[in-house]
PDB file of C-alpha atoms in Angstrom:
ATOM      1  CA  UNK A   1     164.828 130.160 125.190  1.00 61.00           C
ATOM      2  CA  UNK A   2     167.866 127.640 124.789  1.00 68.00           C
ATOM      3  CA  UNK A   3     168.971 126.355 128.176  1.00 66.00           C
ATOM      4  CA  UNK A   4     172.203 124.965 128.566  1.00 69.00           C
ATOM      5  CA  UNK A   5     171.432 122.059 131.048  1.00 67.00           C
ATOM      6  CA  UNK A   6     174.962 121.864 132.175  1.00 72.00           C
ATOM      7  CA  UNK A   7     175.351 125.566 133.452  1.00 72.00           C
ATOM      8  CA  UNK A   8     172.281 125.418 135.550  1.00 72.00           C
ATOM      9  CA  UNK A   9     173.179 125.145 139.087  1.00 78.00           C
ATOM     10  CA  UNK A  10     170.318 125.224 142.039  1.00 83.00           C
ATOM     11  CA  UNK A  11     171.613 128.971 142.602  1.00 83.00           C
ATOM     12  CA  UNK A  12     170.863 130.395 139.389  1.00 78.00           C
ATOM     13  CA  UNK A  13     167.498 128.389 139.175  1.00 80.00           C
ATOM     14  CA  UNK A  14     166.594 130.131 142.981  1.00 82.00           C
ATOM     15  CA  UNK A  15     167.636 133.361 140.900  1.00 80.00           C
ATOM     16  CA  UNK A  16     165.563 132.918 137.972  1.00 79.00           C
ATOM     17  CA  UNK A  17     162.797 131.826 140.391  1.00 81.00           C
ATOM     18  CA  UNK A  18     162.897 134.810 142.985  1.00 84.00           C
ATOM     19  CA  UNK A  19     163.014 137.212 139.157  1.00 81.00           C
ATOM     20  CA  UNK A  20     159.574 135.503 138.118  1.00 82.00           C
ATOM     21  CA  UNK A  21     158.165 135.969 141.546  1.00 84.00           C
ATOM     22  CA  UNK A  22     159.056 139.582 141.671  1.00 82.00           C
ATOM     23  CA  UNK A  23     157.047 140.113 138.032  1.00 82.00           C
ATOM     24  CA  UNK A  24     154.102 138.201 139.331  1.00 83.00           C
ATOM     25  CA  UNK A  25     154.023 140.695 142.849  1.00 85.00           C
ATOM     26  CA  UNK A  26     154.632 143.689 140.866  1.00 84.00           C
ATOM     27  CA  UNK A  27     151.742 142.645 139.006  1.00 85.00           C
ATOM     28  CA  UNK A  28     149.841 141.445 141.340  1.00 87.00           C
ATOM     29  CA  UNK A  29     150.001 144.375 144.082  1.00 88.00           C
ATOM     30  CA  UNK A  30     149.162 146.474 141.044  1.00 89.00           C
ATOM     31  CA  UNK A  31     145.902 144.913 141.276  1.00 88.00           C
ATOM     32  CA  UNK A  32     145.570 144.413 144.862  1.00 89.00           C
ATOM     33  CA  UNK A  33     145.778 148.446 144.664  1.00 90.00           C
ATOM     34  CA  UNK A  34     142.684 148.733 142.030  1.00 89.00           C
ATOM     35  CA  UNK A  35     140.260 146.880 144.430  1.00 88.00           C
ATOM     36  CA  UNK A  36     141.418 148.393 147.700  1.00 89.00           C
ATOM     37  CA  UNK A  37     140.247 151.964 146.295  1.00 88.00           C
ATOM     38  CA  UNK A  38     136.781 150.501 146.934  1.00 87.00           C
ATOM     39  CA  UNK A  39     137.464 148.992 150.370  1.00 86.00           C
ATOM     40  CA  UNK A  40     138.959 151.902 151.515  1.00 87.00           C
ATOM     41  CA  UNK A  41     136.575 154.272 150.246  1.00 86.00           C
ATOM     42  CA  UNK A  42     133.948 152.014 152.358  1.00 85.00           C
ATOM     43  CA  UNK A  43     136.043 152.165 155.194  1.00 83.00           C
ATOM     44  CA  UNK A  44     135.728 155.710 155.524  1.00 83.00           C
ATOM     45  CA  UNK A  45     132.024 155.493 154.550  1.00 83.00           C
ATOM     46  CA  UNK A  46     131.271 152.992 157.145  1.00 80.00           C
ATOM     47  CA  UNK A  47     133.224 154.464 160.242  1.00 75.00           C
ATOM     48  CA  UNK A  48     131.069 158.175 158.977  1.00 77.00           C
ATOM     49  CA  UNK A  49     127.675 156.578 158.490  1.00 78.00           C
ATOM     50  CA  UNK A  50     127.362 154.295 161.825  1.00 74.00           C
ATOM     51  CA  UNK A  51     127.839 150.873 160.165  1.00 73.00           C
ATOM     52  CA  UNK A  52     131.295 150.436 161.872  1.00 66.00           C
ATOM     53  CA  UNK A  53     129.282 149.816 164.956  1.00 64.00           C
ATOM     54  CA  UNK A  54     127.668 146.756 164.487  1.00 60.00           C
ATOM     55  CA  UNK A  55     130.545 144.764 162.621  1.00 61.00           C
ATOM     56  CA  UNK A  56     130.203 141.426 160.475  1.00 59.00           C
ATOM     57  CA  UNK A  57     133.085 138.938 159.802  1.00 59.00           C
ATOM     58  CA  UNK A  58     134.912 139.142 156.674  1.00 60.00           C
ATOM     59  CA  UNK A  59     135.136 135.860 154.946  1.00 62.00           C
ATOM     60  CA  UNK A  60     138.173 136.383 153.615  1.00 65.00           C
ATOM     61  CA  UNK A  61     140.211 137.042 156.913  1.00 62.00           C
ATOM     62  CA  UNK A  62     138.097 135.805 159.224  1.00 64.00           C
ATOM     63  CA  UNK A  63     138.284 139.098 161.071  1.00 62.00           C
ATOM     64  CA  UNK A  64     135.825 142.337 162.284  1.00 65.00           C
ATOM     65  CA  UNK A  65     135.087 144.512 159.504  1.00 64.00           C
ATOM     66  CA  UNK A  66     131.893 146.624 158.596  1.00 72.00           C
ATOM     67  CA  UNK A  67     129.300 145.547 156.011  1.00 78.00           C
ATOM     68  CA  UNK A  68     130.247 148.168 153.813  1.00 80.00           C
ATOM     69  CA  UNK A  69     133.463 147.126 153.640  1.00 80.00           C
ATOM     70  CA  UNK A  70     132.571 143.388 152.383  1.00 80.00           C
ATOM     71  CA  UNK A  71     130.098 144.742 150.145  1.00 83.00           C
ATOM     72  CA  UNK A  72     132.943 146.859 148.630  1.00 84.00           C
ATOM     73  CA  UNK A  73     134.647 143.758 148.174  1.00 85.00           C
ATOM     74  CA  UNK A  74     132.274 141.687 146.921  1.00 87.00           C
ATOM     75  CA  UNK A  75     131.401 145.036 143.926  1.00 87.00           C
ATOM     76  CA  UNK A  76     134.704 145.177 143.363  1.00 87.00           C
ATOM     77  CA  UNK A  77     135.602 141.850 142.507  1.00 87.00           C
ATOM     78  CA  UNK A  78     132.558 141.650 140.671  1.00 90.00           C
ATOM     79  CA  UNK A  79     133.153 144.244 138.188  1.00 89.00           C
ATOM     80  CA  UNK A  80     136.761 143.517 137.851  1.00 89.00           C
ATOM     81  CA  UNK A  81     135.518 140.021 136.499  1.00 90.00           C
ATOM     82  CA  UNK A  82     132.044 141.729 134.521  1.00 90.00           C
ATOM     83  CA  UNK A  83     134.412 144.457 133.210  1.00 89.00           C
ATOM     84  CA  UNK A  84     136.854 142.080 131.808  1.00 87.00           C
ATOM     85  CA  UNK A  85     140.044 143.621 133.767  1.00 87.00           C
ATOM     86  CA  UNK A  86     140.778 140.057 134.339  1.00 88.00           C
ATOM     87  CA  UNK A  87     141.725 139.477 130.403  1.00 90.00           C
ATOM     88  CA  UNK A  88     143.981 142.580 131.081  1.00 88.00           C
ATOM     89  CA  UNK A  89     146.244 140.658 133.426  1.00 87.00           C
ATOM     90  CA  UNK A  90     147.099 137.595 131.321  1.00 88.00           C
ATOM     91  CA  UNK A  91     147.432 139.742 128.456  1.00 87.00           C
ATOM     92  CA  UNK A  92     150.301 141.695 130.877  1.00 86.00           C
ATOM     93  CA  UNK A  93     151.819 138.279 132.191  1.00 84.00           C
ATOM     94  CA  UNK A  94     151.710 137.279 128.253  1.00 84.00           C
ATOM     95  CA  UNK A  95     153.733 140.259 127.445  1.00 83.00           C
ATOM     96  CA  UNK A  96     156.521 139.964 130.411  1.00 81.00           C
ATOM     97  CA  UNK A  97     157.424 137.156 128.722  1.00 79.00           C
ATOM     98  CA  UNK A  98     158.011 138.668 125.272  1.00 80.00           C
ATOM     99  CA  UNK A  99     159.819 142.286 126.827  1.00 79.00           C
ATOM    100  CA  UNK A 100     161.689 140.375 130.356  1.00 77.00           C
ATOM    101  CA  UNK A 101     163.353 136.894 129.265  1.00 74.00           C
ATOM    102  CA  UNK A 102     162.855 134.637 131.891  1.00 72.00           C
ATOM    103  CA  UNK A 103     165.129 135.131 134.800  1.00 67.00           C
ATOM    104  CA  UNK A 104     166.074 138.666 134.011  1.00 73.00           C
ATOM    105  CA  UNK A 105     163.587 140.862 136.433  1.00 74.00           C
ATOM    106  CA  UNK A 106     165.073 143.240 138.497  1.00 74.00           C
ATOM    107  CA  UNK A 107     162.596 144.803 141.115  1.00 75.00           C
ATOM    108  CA  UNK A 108     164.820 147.890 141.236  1.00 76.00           C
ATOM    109  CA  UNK A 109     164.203 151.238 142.481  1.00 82.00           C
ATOM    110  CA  UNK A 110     162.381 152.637 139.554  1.00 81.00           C
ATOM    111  CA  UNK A 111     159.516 150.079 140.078  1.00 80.00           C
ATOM    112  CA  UNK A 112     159.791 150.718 144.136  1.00 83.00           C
ATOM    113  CA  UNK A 113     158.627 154.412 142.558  1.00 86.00           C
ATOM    114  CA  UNK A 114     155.970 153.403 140.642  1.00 85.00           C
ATOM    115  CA  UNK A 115     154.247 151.594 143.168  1.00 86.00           C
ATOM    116  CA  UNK A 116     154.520 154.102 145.723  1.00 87.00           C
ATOM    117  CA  UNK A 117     153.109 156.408 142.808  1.00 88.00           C
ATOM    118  CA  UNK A 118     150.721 154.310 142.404  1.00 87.00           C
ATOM    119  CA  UNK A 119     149.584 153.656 146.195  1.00 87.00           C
ATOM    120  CA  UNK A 120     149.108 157.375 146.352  1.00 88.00           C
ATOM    121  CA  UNK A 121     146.825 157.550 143.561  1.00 88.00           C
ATOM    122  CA  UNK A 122     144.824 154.394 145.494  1.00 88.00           C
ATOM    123  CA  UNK A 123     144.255 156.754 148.227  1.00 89.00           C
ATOM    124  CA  UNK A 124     142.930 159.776 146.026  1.00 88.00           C
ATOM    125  CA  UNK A 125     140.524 157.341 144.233  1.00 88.00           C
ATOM    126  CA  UNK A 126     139.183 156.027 147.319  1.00 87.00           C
ATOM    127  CA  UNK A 127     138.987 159.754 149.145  1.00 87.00           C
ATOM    128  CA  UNK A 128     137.301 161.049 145.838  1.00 86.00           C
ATOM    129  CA  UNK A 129     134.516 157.533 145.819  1.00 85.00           C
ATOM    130  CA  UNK A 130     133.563 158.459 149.911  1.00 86.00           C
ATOM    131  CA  UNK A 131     133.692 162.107 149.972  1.00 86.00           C
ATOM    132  CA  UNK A 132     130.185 162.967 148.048  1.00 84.00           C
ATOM    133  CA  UNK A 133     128.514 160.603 151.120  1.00 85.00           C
ATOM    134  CA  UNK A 134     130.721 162.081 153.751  1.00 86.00           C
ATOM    135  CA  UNK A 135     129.966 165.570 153.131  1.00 86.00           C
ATOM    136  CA  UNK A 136     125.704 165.025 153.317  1.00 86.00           C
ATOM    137  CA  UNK A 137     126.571 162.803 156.199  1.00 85.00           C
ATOM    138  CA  UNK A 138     128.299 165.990 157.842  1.00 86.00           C
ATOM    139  CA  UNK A 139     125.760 167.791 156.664  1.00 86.00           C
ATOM    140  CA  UNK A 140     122.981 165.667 158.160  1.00 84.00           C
ATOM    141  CA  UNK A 141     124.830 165.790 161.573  1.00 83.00           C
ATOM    142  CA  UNK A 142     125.343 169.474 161.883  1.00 86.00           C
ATOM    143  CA  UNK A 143     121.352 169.772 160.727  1.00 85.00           C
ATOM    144  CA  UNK A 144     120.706 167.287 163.775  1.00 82.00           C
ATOM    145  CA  UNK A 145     122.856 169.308 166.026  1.00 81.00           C
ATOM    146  CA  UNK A 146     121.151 172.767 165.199  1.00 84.00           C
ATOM    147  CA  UNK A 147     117.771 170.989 165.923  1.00 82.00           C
ATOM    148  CA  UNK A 148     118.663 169.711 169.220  1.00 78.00           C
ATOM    149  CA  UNK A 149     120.528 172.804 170.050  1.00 79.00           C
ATOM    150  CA  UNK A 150     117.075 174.461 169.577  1.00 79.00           C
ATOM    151  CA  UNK A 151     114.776 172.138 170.972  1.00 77.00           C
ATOM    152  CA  UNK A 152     116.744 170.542 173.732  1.00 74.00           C
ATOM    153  CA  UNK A 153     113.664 168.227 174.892  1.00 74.00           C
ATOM    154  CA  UNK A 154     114.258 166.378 171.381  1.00 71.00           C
ATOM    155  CA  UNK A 155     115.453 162.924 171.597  1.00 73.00           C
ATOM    156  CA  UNK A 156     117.779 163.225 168.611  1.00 73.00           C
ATOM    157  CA  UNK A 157     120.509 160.504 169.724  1.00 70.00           C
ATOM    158  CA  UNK A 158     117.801 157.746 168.810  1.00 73.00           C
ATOM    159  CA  UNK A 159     117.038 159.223 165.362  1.00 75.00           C
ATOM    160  CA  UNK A 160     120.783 160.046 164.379  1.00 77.00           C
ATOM    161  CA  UNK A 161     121.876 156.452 163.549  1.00 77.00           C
ATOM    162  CA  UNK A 162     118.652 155.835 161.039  1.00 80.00           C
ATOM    163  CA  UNK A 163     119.286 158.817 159.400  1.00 81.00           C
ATOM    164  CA  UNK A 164     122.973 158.528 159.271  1.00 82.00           C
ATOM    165  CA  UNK A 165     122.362 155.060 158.143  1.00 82.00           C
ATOM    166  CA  UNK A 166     119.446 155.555 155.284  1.00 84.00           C
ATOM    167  CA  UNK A 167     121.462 159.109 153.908  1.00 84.00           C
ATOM    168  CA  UNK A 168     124.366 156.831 153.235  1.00 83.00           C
ATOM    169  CA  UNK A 169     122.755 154.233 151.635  1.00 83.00           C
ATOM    170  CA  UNK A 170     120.406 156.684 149.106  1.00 86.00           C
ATOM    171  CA  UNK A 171     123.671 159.057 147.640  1.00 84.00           C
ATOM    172  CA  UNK A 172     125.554 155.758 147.803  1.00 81.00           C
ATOM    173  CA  UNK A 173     122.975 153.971 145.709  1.00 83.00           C
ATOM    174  CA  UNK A 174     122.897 157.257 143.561  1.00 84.00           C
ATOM    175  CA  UNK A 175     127.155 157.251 143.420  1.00 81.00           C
ATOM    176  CA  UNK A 176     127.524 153.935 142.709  1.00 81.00           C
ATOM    177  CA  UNK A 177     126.609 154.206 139.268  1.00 85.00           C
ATOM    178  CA  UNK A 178     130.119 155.918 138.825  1.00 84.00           C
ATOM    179  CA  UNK A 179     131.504 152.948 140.301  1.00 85.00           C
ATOM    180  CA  UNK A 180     132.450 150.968 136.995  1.00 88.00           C
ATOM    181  CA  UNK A 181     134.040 154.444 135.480  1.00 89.00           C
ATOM    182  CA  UNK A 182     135.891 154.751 137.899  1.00 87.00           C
ATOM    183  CA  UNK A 183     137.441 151.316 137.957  1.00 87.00           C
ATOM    184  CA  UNK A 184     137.931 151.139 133.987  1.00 89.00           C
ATOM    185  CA  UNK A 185     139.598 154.340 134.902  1.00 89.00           C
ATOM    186  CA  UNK A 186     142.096 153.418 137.699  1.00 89.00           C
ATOM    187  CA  UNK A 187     142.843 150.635 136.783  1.00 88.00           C
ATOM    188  CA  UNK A 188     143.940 151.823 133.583  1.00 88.00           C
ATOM    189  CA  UNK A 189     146.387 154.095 135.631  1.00 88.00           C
ATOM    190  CA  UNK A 190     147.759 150.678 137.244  1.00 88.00           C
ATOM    191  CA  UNK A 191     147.948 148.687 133.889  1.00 87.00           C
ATOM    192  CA  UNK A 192     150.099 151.273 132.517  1.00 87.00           C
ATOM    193  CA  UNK A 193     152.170 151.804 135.909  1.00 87.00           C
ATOM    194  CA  UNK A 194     152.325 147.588 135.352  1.00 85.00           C
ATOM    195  CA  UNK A 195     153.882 148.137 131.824  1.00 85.00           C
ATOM    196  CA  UNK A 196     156.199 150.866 133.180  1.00 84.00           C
ATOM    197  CA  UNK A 197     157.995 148.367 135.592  1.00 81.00           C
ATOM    198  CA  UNK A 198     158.252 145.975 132.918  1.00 78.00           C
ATOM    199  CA  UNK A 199     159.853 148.321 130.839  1.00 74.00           C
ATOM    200  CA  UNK A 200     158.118 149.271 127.900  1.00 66.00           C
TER     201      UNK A 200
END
């Protein structure tokens, strides 16, 4: 657009600054909520299958976290990239240009909704990806329970980890090929919640 040079003042470019930074966070924590459905869903899966115990450092914090958890990051990203969800984001910054003029964003309480709608959701996805492996995982300890209960000379504390551990990693190897589905999926949700704060 036409600019008058002479209007501009340092407050209205701060303005028109702080109104592109709002589109690029609303878009951006739109994403950030796609690949957390994974992280959290290994989360759960790592704390229920035993993995929480021996913890690895994350590379991208620098802080405790469990190896399923930077394995769920490292899928994640991957398929965002393999799945071409990436395209999907410059395509969405290309069209805040053409529906928001520069400088006229306003991060107003319809948009505050549709994130929180849209947070929600991020917990359902990532509740729906861990609870196939949580439920044999209960499963496996209640069998482990009944046998000890019955034969109380068994050792079973020693065994309880492996099996806890392989379990998890067979259905999750079995689950995972859901994984990309359910990313094309969700984050279809979140490109269209990313179109409804733009307006259109």
């Amino acid at each position: 657009p036409a600019v008058n040079a002479e209007a501009v003042t340092a407050m209205r470019m701060a303005g028109w600054a702080a109104a592109e930074a709002a589109v690029g966070i609303a878009i951006g924590v739109t994403v950030a909520f796609v690949l957390e459905a994974f992280a959290l869903a290994a989360q759960v899966l790592g704390l229920q299958a035993g993995y929480a115990y021996a913890s690895t450092i994350d590379p991208n914090t620098e802080a405790d976290s469990g190896i399923l958890l930077v394995f769920a990051q490292l899928v994640g990203g991957m398929l965002f990239f393999a799945l071409g969800l990436d395209r999907e984001i410059l395509r969405l910054f290309a069209q805040s240009l053409d529906i928001v003029p520069a400088g006229t964003y306003v991060f107003g309480p319809s948009t505050a909704q549709t994130l929180i709608r849209l947070g929600a959701k991020l917990f359902s996805v990532g509740v729906r990806l861990a609870l196939p492996v949580v439920a044999l995982l209960v499963m496996v300890d209640v069998a482990l329970a009944l046998m000890g209960r019955l034969n109380q000379q068994l050792q079973l504390l020693s065994l309880a980890f492996p099996a806890k551990m392989l379990t998890a990693l067979l259905v999750l190897s079995w689950v995972a090929v859901l994984f990309p589905r359910v990313l094309v999926e969700f984050s279809g949700q979140a490109w269209t919640a990313a179109r409804r704060m733009l307006g259109t």
